[in-house]
């Protein structure tokens, strides 16, 4: 009896906690990683409305989600000599609306918003 008790104390915790034929449950980190892989992705991204009037482009972006969204306005100008522009990234926090503006010298061909986590 004393030899069995000594052997039990000397074995590592993981080896002593399960019977010989019994399967060990996976570690908590493995279970969390498996759940993260199988879980549906959380919704992300601000809802943006873009308008163009003449040489000005304006976008209003509202973020309804709890994660911060970094939004950026891109403007493509109509004339070949007019320089296209990419605006600075602006953080749209949870439940926040931001206004993005851009312009060209003559006319705007297209304007769009990009999102970044």
Tab-separated table of N, CA, C and O in Angstrom:
chain	number	residue	atom	x	y	z
A	1	UNK	N	0.829	-1.184	0.000
A	1	UNK	CA	0.000	0.000	0.000
A	1	UNK	C	0.876	1.250	0.000
A	1	UNK	O	0.577	2.202	-0.704
A	2	UNK	N	1.918	1.280	0.788
A	2	UNK	CA	2.808	2.418	0.865
A	2	UNK	C	3.532	2.632	-0.465
A	2	UNK	O	3.719	3.777	-0.891
A	3	UNK	N	3.872	1.554	-1.173
A	3	UNK	CA	4.551	1.665	-2.470
A	3	UNK	C	3.613	2.293	-3.500
A	3	UNK	O	4.023	3.126	-4.316
A	4	UNK	N	2.345	1.918	-3.472
A	4	UNK	CA	1.368	2.485	-4.417
A	4	UNK	C	1.159	3.968	-4.145
A	4	UNK	O	1.053	4.780	-5.072
A	5	UNK	N	1.100	4.357	-2.880
A	5	UNK	CA	0.929	5.754	-2.526
A	5	UNK	C	2.151	6.570	-2.941
A	5	UNK	O	2.018	7.679	-3.457
A	6	UNK	N	3.334	6.039	-2.769
A	6	UNK	CA	4.560	6.716	-3.164
A	6	UNK	C	4.609	6.896	-4.678
A	6	UNK	O	4.975	7.958	-5.191
A	7	UNK	N	4.195	5.861	-5.418
A	7	UNK	CA	4.175	5.926	-6.870
A	7	UNK	C	3.163	6.965	-7.349
A	7	UNK	O	3.424	7.716	-8.289
A	8	UNK	N	2.022	7.028	-6.685
A	8	UNK	CA	0.988	7.988	-7.055
A	8	UNK	C	1.467	9.426	-6.841
A	8	UNK	O	1.216	10.308	-7.649
A	9	UNK	N	2.191	9.672	-5.780
A	9	UNK	CA	2.702	11.008	-5.492
A	9	UNK	C	3.823	11.374	-6.464
A	9	UNK	O	3.937	12.515	-6.881
A	10	UNK	N	4.614	10.414	-6.875
A	10	UNK	CA	5.755	10.674	-7.741
A	10	UNK	C	5.353	10.890	-9.195
A	10	UNK	O	6.076	11.535	-9.951
A	11	UNK	N	4.182	10.396	-9.631
A	11	UNK	CA	3.760	10.557	-11.022
A	11	UNK	C	3.329	12.000	-11.283
A	11	UNK	O	2.799	12.659	-10.407
A	12	UNK	N	3.529	12.501	-12.493
A	12	UNK	CA	3.045	13.835	-12.834
A	12	UNK	C	1.523	13.901	-12.718
A	12	UNK	O	0.837	12.892	-12.825
A	13	UNK	N	1.013	15.108	-12.545
A	13	UNK	CA	-0.422	15.302	-12.323
A	13	UNK	C	-1.257	14.745	-13.474
A	13	UNK	O	-2.244	14.081	-13.266
A	14	UNK	N	-0.859	14.997	-14.719
A	14	UNK	CA	-1.629	14.532	-15.873
A	14	UNK	C	-1.645	13.024	-15.993
A	14	UNK	O	-2.615	12.431	-16.437
A	15	UNK	N	-0.571	12.349	-15.605
A	15	UNK	CA	-0.509	10.899	-15.714
A	15	UNK	C	-1.329	10.228	-14.628
A	15	UNK	O	-1.864	9.151	-14.832
A	16	UNK	N	-1.465	10.817	-13.494
A	16	UNK	CA	-2.170	10.191	-12.383
A	16	UNK	C	-3.675	10.451	-12.415
A	16	UNK	O	-4.421	9.791	-11.722
A	17	UNK	N	-4.147	11.395	-13.222
A	17	UNK	CA	-5.553	11.775	-13.146
A	17	UNK	C	-6.476	10.917	-13.995
A	17	UNK	O	-7.680	11.038	-13.887
A	18	UNK	N	-5.951	10.040	-14.853
A	18	UNK	CA	-6.795	9.230	-15.724
A	18	UNK	C	-6.375	7.776	-15.632
A	18	UNK	O	-5.223	7.455	-15.423
A	19	UNK	N	-7.350	6.896	-15.857
A	19	UNK	CA	-7.063	5.466	-15.884
A	19	UNK	C	-6.282	5.138	-17.149
A	19	UNK	O	-6.255	5.922	-18.101
A	20	UNK	N	-5.682	3.946	-17.194
A	20	UNK	CA	-4.808	3.570	-18.302
A	20	UNK	C	-5.545	3.535	-19.638
A	20	UNK	O	-5.050	4.016	-20.646
A	21	UNK	N	-6.751	3.024	-19.711
A	21	UNK	CA	-7.473	2.897	-20.971
A	21	UNK	C	-8.375	4.078	-21.275
A	21	UNK	O	-8.981	4.153	-22.335
A	22	UNK	N	-8.467	5.006	-20.368
A	22	UNK	CA	-9.381	6.134	-20.510
A	22	UNK	C	-8.726	7.249	-21.332
A	22	UNK	O	-7.565	7.577	-21.152
A	23	UNK	N	-9.488	7.854	-22.270
A	23	UNK	CA	-8.958	8.943	-23.096
A	23	UNK	C	-8.959	10.246	-22.304
A	23	UNK	O	-9.882	10.522	-21.547
A	24	UNK	N	-7.921	11.041	-22.501
A	24	UNK	CA	-7.827	12.324	-21.820
A	24	UNK	C	-8.657	13.369	-22.571
A	24	UNK	O	-8.646	13.399	-23.799
A	25	UNK	N	-9.336	14.248	-21.852
A	25	UNK	CA	-10.019	15.340	-22.542
A	25	UNK	C	-8.990	16.356	-23.036
A	25	UNK	O	-7.926	16.506	-22.447
A	26	UNK	N	-9.272	17.069	-24.139
A	26	UNK	CA	-8.310	18.058	-24.634
A	26	UNK	C	-8.194	19.235	-23.672
A	26	UNK	O	-9.060	19.468	-22.846
A	27	UNK	N	-7.104	19.946	-23.794
A	27	UNK	CA	-6.875	21.118	-22.958
A	27	UNK	C	-7.869	22.222	-23.310
A	27	UNK	O	-8.419	22.266	-24.400
A	28	UNK	N	-8.071	23.141	-22.398
A	28	UNK	CA	-9.026	24.229	-22.604
A	28	UNK	C	-8.653	25.092	-23.814
A	28	UNK	O	-9.512	25.542	-24.545
A	29	UNK	N	-7.362	25.323	-24.030
A	29	UNK	CA	-6.946	26.145	-25.170
A	29	UNK	C	-7.301	25.472	-26.490
A	29	UNK	O	-7.670	26.126	-27.446
A	30	UNK	N	-7.189	24.146	-26.547
A	30	UNK	CA	-7.530	23.413	-27.766
A	30	UNK	C	-9.024	23.524	-28.019
A	30	UNK	O	-9.460	23.776	-29.137
A	31	UNK	N	-9.830	23.369	-26.977
A	31	UNK	CA	-11.274	23.475	-27.138
A	31	UNK	C	-11.667	24.871	-27.594
A	31	UNK	O	-12.513	25.036	-28.469
A	32	UNK	N	-11.062	25.903	-27.041
A	32	UNK	CA	-11.381	27.274	-27.426
A	32	UNK	C	-10.998	27.526	-28.881
A	32	UNK	O	-11.727	28.190	-29.620
A	33	UNK	N	-9.861	27.001	-29.312
A	33	UNK	CA	-9.430	27.185	-30.692
A	33	UNK	C	-10.369	26.463	-31.654
A	33	UNK	O	-10.709	26.981	-32.716
A	34	UNK	N	-10.813	25.260	-31.288
A	34	UNK	CA	-11.749	24.528	-32.139
A	34	UNK	C	-13.085	25.252	-32.223
A	34	UNK	O	-13.696	25.325	-33.283
A	35	UNK	N	-13.550	25.821	-31.098
A	35	UNK	CA	-14.808	26.565	-31.114
A	35	UNK	C	-14.680	27.817	-31.968
A	35	UNK	O	-15.592	28.196	-32.681
A	36	UNK	N	-13.535	28.475	-31.923
A	36	UNK	CA	-13.333	29.693	-32.706
A	36	UNK	C	-13.326	29.386	-34.202
A	36	UNK	O	-13.805	30.174	-35.002
A	37	UNK	N	-12.786	28.223	-34.596
A	37	UNK	CA	-12.749	27.848	-36.002
A	37	UNK	C	-14.134	27.514	-36.531
A	37	UNK	O	-14.454	27.800	-37.672
A	38	UNK	N	-14.971	26.901	-35.708
A	38	UNK	CA	-16.291	26.480	-36.165
A	38	UNK	C	-17.349	27.557	-35.959
A	38	UNK	O	-18.415	27.484	-36.547
A	39	UNK	N	-17.071	28.557	-35.138
A	39	UNK	CA	-18.055	29.604	-34.881
A	39	UNK	C	-18.201	30.512	-36.099
A	39	UNK	O	-17.260	30.720	-36.854
A	40	UNK	N	-19.394	31.053	-36.265
A	40	UNK	CA	-19.631	31.974	-37.369
A	40	UNK	C	-18.905	33.289	-37.080
A	40	UNK	O	-18.829	33.721	-35.940
A	41	UNK	N	-18.374	33.925	-38.127
A	41	UNK	CA	-17.674	35.199	-37.889
A	41	UNK	C	-18.650	36.272	-37.417
A	41	UNK	O	-19.807	36.309	-37.825
A	42	UNK	N	-18.153	37.127	-36.541
A	42	UNK	CA	-18.990	38.219	-36.025
A	42	UNK	C	-19.166	39.262	-37.113
A	42	UNK	O	-18.250	39.522	-37.883
A	43	UNK	N	-20.333	39.890	-37.173
A	43	UNK	CA	-20.531	40.951	-38.170
A	43	UNK	C	-19.568	42.104	-37.920
A	43	UNK	O	-19.217	42.399	-36.785
A	44	UNK	N	-19.138	42.719	-39.004
A	44	UNK	CA	-18.161	43.797	-38.893
A	44	UNK	C	-18.373	44.777	-40.036
A	44	UNK	O	-18.770	44.403	-41.121
A	45	UNK	N	-18.082	46.023	-39.806
A	45	UNK	CA	-18.069	47.021	-40.860
A	45	UNK	C	-19.151	48.066	-40.712
A	45	UNK	O	-20.289	47.771	-40.407
A	46	UNK	N	-18.763	49.292	-40.935
A	46	UNK	CA	-19.701	50.403	-40.896
A	46	UNK	C	-20.575	50.395	-42.141
A	46	UNK	O	-20.177	49.905	-43.193
A	47	UNK	N	-21.756	50.966	-42.000
A	47	UNK	CA	-22.632	51.165	-43.145
A	47	UNK	C	-22.346	52.571	-43.661
A	47	UNK	O	-22.455	53.542	-42.916
A	48	UNK	N	-21.963	52.670	-44.941
A	48	UNK	CA	-21.550	53.961	-45.492
A	48	UNK	C	-22.459	54.391	-46.638
A	48	UNK	O	-22.856	53.572	-47.462
A	49	UNK	N	-22.763	55.683	-46.666
A	49	UNK	CA	-23.503	56.307	-47.763
A	49	UNK	C	-22.594	57.335	-48.403
A	49	UNK	O	-22.126	58.264	-47.740
A	50	UNK	N	-22.345	57.169	-49.699
A	50	UNK	CA	-21.436	58.046	-50.423
A	50	UNK	C	-22.224	58.857	-51.442
A	50	UNK	O	-23.086	58.319	-52.134
A	51	UNK	N	-21.924	60.143	-51.523
A	51	UNK	CA	-22.563	60.984	-52.537
A	51	UNK	C	-21.504	61.828	-53.229
A	51	UNK	O	-20.493	62.208	-52.628
A	52	UNK	N	-21.764	62.116	-54.520
A	52	UNK	CA	-20.852	62.921	-55.324
A	52	UNK	C	-21.655	64.074	-55.908
A	52	UNK	O	-22.706	63.868	-56.514
A	53	UNK	N	-21.158	65.295	-55.710
A	53	UNK	CA	-21.764	66.481	-56.305
A	53	UNK	C	-20.657	67.314	-56.929
A	53	UNK	O	-19.857	67.935	-56.210
A	54	UNK	N	-20.599	67.314	-58.266
A	54	UNK	CA	-19.564	68.072	-58.972
A	54	UNK	C	-18.182	67.540	-58.671
A	54	UNK	O	-17.849	66.405	-58.991
A	55	UNK	N	-17.369	68.336	-58.021
A	55	UNK	CA	-15.996	67.925	-57.720
A	55	UNK	C	-15.814	67.489	-56.263
A	55	UNK	O	-14.692	67.248	-55.836
A	56	UNK	N	-16.910	67.381	-55.513
A	56	UNK	CA	-16.840	66.979	-54.097
A	56	UNK	C	-17.458	65.603	-53.880
A	56	UNK	O	-18.499	65.283	-54.446
A	57	UNK	N	-16.807	64.812	-53.039
A	57	UNK	CA	-17.331	63.510	-52.633
A	57	UNK	C	-17.438	63.493	-51.115
A	57	UNK	O	-16.523	63.933	-50.416
A	58	UNK	N	-18.567	63.006	-50.608
A	58	UNK	CA	-18.802	62.951	-49.163
A	58	UNK	C	-19.338	61.562	-48.818
A	58	UNK	O	-20.171	61.009	-49.545
A	59	UNK	N	-18.842	61.000	-47.718
A	59	UNK	CA	-19.341	59.710	-47.233
A	59	UNK	C	-19.642	59.833	-45.746
A	59	UNK	O	-18.864	60.411	-44.984
A	60	UNK	N	-20.796	59.307	-45.348
A	60	UNK	CA	-21.172	59.209	-43.942
A	60	UNK	C	-21.169	57.729	-43.595
A	60	UNK	O	-21.861	56.940	-44.249
A	61	UNK	N	-20.398	57.352	-42.585
A	61	UNK	CA	-20.293	55.950	-42.173
A	61	UNK	C	-20.740	55.814	-40.721
A	61	UNK	O	-20.233	56.517	-39.844
A	62	UNK	N	-21.680	54.893	-40.495
A	62	UNK	CA	-22.171	54.613	-39.142
A	62	UNK	C	-21.790	53.188	-38.779
A	62	UNK	O	-22.047	52.254	-39.539
A	63	UNK	N	-21.177	53.020	-37.613
A	63	UNK	CA	-20.734	51.705	-37.146
A	63	UNK	C	-21.698	51.192	-36.076
A	63	UNK	O	-21.656	51.657	-34.940
A	64	UNK	N	-22.557	50.211	-36.406
A	64	UNK	CA	-23.496	49.689	-35.419
A	64	UNK	C	-22.924	48.555	-34.561
A	64	UNK	O	-23.609	48.043	-33.687
A	65	UNK	N	-21.675	48.163	-34.795
A	65	UNK	CA	-21.092	47.000	-34.131
A	65	UNK	C	-20.152	47.407	-32.990
A	65	UNK	O	-19.667	48.535	-32.956
A	66	UNK	N	-19.853	46.490	-32.056
A	66	UNK	CA	-19.026	46.838	-30.895
A	66	UNK	C	-17.534	47.003	-31.205
A	66	UNK	O	-16.810	47.584	-30.415
A	67	UNK	N	-17.055	46.506	-32.342
A	67	UNK	CA	-15.643	46.661	-32.687
A	67	UNK	C	-15.437	47.943	-33.488
A	67	UNK	O	-16.276	48.330	-34.288
A	68	UNK	N	-14.281	48.569	-33.322
A	68	UNK	CA	-13.947	49.781	-34.056
A	68	UNK	C	-13.631	49.434	-35.507
A	68	UNK	O	-12.963	48.450	-35.795
A	69	UNK	N	-14.129	50.252	-36.420
A	69	UNK	CA	-13.891	50.086	-37.855
A	69	UNK	C	-13.102	51.292	-38.342
A	69	UNK	O	-13.457	52.424	-38.065
A	70	UNK	N	-12.009	51.038	-39.047
A	70	UNK	CA	-11.229	52.140	-39.626
A	70	UNK	C	-11.676	52.291	-41.072
A	70	UNK	O	-11.497	51.383	-41.878
A	71	UNK	N	-12.260	53.441	-41.396
A	71	UNK	CA	-12.793	53.684	-42.738
A	71	UNK	C	-11.929	54.724	-43.452
A	71	UNK	O	-11.309	55.585	-42.818
A	72	UNK	N	-11.892	54.619	-44.789
A	72	UNK	CA	-11.072	55.525	-45.606
A	72	UNK	C	-11.809	55.785	-46.917
A	72	UNK	O	-12.301	54.860	-47.556
A	73	UNK	N	-11.883	57.052	-47.315
A	73	UNK	CA	-12.538	57.435	-48.560
A	73	UNK	C	-11.511	57.483	-49.689
A	73	UNK	O	-10.424	58.057	-49.537
A	74	UNK	N	-11.856	56.853	-50.811
A	74	UNK	CA	-11.014	56.853	-52.010
A	74	UNK	C	-11.772	57.594	-53.105
A	74	UNK	O	-12.949	57.310	-53.345
A	75	UNK	N	-11.111	58.527	-53.776
A	75	UNK	CA	-11.743	59.332	-54.814
A	75	UNK	C	-10.946	59.186	-56.112
A	75	UNK	O	-9.730	59.400	-56.127
A	76	UNK	N	-11.657	58.808	-57.181
A	76	UNK	CA	-11.046	58.725	-58.507
A	76	UNK	C	-11.571	59.900	-59.327
A	76	UNK	O	-12.783	60.069	-59.494
A	77	UNK	N	-10.672	60.701	-59.820
A	77	UNK	CA	-11.051	61.915	-60.546
A	77	UNK	C	-11.337	61.622	-62.021
A	77	UNK	O	-10.809	60.667	-62.599
A	78	UNK	N	-12.175	62.481	-62.614
A	78	UNK	CA	-12.629	62.290	-63.984
A	78	UNK	C	-11.552	62.631	-65.001
A	78	UNK	O	-11.370	61.923	-65.993
A	79	UNK	N	-10.815	63.679	-64.788
A	79	UNK	CA	-9.786	64.115	-65.747
A	79	UNK	C	-8.501	63.311	-65.553
A	79	UNK	O	-8.133	62.973	-64.431
A	80	UNK	N	-7.801	63.033	-66.641
A	80	UNK	CA	-6.581	62.240	-66.556
A	80	UNK	C	-5.485	62.979	-65.802
A	80	UNK	O	-4.644	62.373	-65.148
A	81	UNK	N	-5.481	64.291	-65.849
A	81	UNK	CA	-4.432	65.069	-65.205
A	81	UNK	C	-4.732	65.374	-63.734
A	81	UNK	O	-3.878	65.861	-63.007
A	82	UNK	N	-5.952	65.077	-63.318
A	82	UNK	CA	-6.350	65.334	-61.933
A	82	UNK	C	-5.888	64.174	-61.047
A	82	UNK	O	-6.027	63.011	-61.407
A	83	UNK	N	-5.346	64.473	-59.898
A	83	UNK	CA	-4.755	63.451	-59.025
A	83	UNK	C	-5.839	62.758	-58.203
A	83	UNK	O	-6.619	63.414	-57.499
A	84	UNK	N	-5.887	61.418	-58.302
A	84	UNK	CA	-6.795	60.635	-57.460
A	84	UNK	C	-6.297	60.700	-56.019
A	84	UNK	O	-5.107	60.917	-55.772
A	85	UNK	N	-7.217	60.499	-55.074
A	85	UNK	CA	-6.790	60.615	-53.677
A	85	UNK	C	-7.343	59.482	-52.825
A	85	UNK	O	-8.416	58.953	-53.091
A	86	UNK	N	-6.563	59.138	-51.823
A	86	UNK	CA	-6.969	58.191	-50.788
A	86	UNK	C	-6.907	58.947	-49.474
A	86	UNK	O	-5.836	59.398	-49.064
A	87	UNK	N	-8.044	59.099	-48.830
A	87	UNK	CA	-8.095	59.851	-47.581
A	87	UNK	C	-7.419	59.119	-46.437
A	87	UNK	O	-7.004	57.964	-46.567
A	88	UNK	N	-7.300	59.809	-45.317
A	88	UNK	CA	-6.701	59.192	-44.129
A	88	UNK	C	-7.707	58.238	-43.488
A	88	UNK	O	-8.919	58.396	-43.635
A	89	UNK	N	-7.210	57.243	-42.767
A	89	UNK	CA	-8.085	56.328	-42.037
A	89	UNK	C	-8.679	57.044	-40.832
A	89	UNK	O	-7.978	57.740	-40.108
A	90	UNK	N	-9.964	56.858	-40.647
A	90	UNK	CA	-10.669	57.456	-39.523
A	90	UNK	C	-11.327	56.337	-38.733
A	90	UNK	O	-11.952	55.443	-39.310
A	91	UNK	N	-11.177	56.374	-37.422
A	91	UNK	CA	-11.791	55.346	-36.574
A	91	UNK	C	-13.259	55.655	-36.353
A	91	UNK	O	-13.607	56.740	-35.888
A	92	UNK	N	-14.104	54.692	-36.700
A	92	UNK	CA	-15.533	54.780	-36.403
A	92	UNK	C	-15.787	53.819	-35.250
A	92	UNK	O	-15.806	52.608	-35.430
A	93	UNK	N	-15.928	54.364	-34.065
A	93	UNK	CA	-16.139	53.543	-32.871
A	93	UNK	C	-17.550	52.979	-32.830
A	93	UNK	O	-18.377	53.242	-33.705
A	94	UNK	N	-17.845	52.193	-31.820
A	94	UNK	CA	-19.184	51.619	-31.679
A	94	UNK	C	-20.250	52.711	-31.602
A	94	UNK	O	-20.097	53.683	-30.868
A	95	UNK	N	-21.294	52.571	-32.395
A	95	UNK	CA	-22.435	53.492	-32.437
A	95	UNK	C	-22.017	54.915	-32.788
A	95	UNK	O	-22.638	55.872	-32.365
A	96	UNK	N	-20.989	55.059	-33.590
A	96	UNK	CA	-20.483	56.379	-33.969
A	96	UNK	C	-20.657	56.584	-35.469
A	96	UNK	O	-20.507	55.657	-36.263
A	97	UNK	N	-20.953	57.814	-35.872
A	97	UNK	CA	-21.044	58.187	-37.282
A	97	UNK	C	-19.913	59.160	-37.594
A	97	UNK	O	-19.686	60.107	-36.846
A	98	UNK	N	-19.199	58.901	-38.690
A	98	UNK	CA	-18.109	59.778	-39.102
A	98	UNK	C	-18.394	60.305	-40.506
A	98	UNK	O	-19.099	59.683	-41.295
A	99	UNK	N	-17.848	61.482	-40.814
A	99	UNK	CA	-18.001	62.110	-42.124
A	99	UNK	C	-16.641	62.148	-42.796
A	99	UNK	O	-15.660	62.634	-42.229
A	100	UNK	N	-16.578	61.646	-44.040
A	100	UNK	CA	-15.350	61.636	-44.829
A	100	UNK	C	-15.568	62.490	-46.065
A	100	UNK	O	-16.622	62.416	-46.695
A	101	UNK	N	-14.588	63.315	-46.415
A	101	UNK	CA	-14.715	64.169	-47.592
A	101	UNK	C	-13.483	64.051	-48.468
A	101	UNK	O	-12.386	63.764	-48.001
A	102	UNK	N	-13.692	64.286	-49.761
A	102	UNK	CA	-12.608	64.309	-50.733
A	102	UNK	C	-13.056	65.128	-51.925
A	102	UNK	O	-14.254	65.378	-52.109
A	103	UNK	N	-12.098	65.556	-52.754
A	103	UNK	CA	-12.495	66.362	-53.915
A	103	UNK	C	-11.471	66.238	-55.024
A	103	UNK	O	-10.342	65.785	-54.822
A	104	UNK	N	-11.898	66.646	-56.209
A	104	UNK	CA	-11.047	66.740	-57.390
A	104	UNK	C	-11.135	68.169	-57.912
A	104	UNK	O	-11.999	68.942	-57.492
A	105	UNK	N	-10.252	68.544	-58.855
A	105	UNK	CA	-10.304	69.886	-59.429
A	105	UNK	C	-11.528	70.062	-60.315
A	105	UNK	O	-12.209	71.072	-60.254
A	106	UNK	N	-11.797	69.095	-61.162
A	106	UNK	CA	-12.930	69.223	-62.095
A	106	UNK	C	-14.108	68.368	-61.652
A	106	UNK	O	-15.052	68.868	-61.083
A	107	UNK	N	-14.059	67.070	-61.912
A	107	UNK	CA	-15.185	66.201	-61.574
A	107	UNK	C	-14.720	64.895	-60.964
A	107	UNK	O	-13.598	64.437	-61.177
A	108	UNK	N	-15.606	64.265	-60.213
A	108	UNK	CA	-15.315	62.983	-59.572
A	108	UNK	C	-15.900	61.869	-60.439
A	108	UNK	O	-17.081	61.896	-60.779
A	109	UNK	N	-15.075	60.907	-60.815
A	109	UNK	CA	-15.551	59.760	-61.584
A	109	UNK	C	-16.204	58.737	-60.656
A	109	UNK	O	-17.286	58.237	-60.929
A	110	UNK	N	-15.539	58.422	-59.546
A	110	UNK	CA	-16.109	57.466	-58.588
A	110	UNK	C	-15.513	57.713	-57.204
A	110	UNK	O	-14.437	58.283	-57.069
A	111	UNK	N	-16.253	57.273	-56.204
A	111	UNK	CA	-15.806	57.382	-54.811
A	111	UNK	C	-16.284	56.150	-54.058
A	111	UNK	O	-17.403	55.693	-54.272
A	112	UNK	N	-15.423	55.595	-53.216
A	112	UNK	CA	-15.786	54.430	-52.442
A	112	UNK	C	-15.065	54.458	-51.104
A	112	UNK	O	-14.116	55.195	-50.915
A	113	UNK	N	-15.555	53.625	-50.198
A	113	UNK	CA	-15.014	53.575	-48.832
A	113	UNK	C	-14.433	52.181	-48.598
A	113	UNK	O	-15.067	51.178	-48.934
A	114	UNK	N	-13.243	52.127	-47.995
A	114	UNK	CA	-12.656	50.842	-47.603
A	114	UNK	C	-12.702	50.722	-46.078
A	114	UNK	O	-12.732	51.725	-45.368
A	115	UNK	N	-12.727	49.480	-45.602
A	115	UNK	CA	-12.843	49.184	-44.170
A	115	UNK	C	-11.639	48.363	-43.721
A	115	UNK	O	-11.126	47.544	-44.462
A	116	UNK	N	-11.221	48.600	-42.483
A	116	UNK	CA	-10.098	47.860	-41.895
A	116	UNK	C	-10.386	47.627	-40.436
A	116	UNK	O	-10.844	48.523	-39.732
A	117	UNK	N	-10.107	46.424	-39.964
A	117	UNK	CA	-10.305	46.122	-38.534
A	117	UNK	C	-9.218	46.750	-37.711
A	117	UNK	O	-8.149	47.006	-38.119
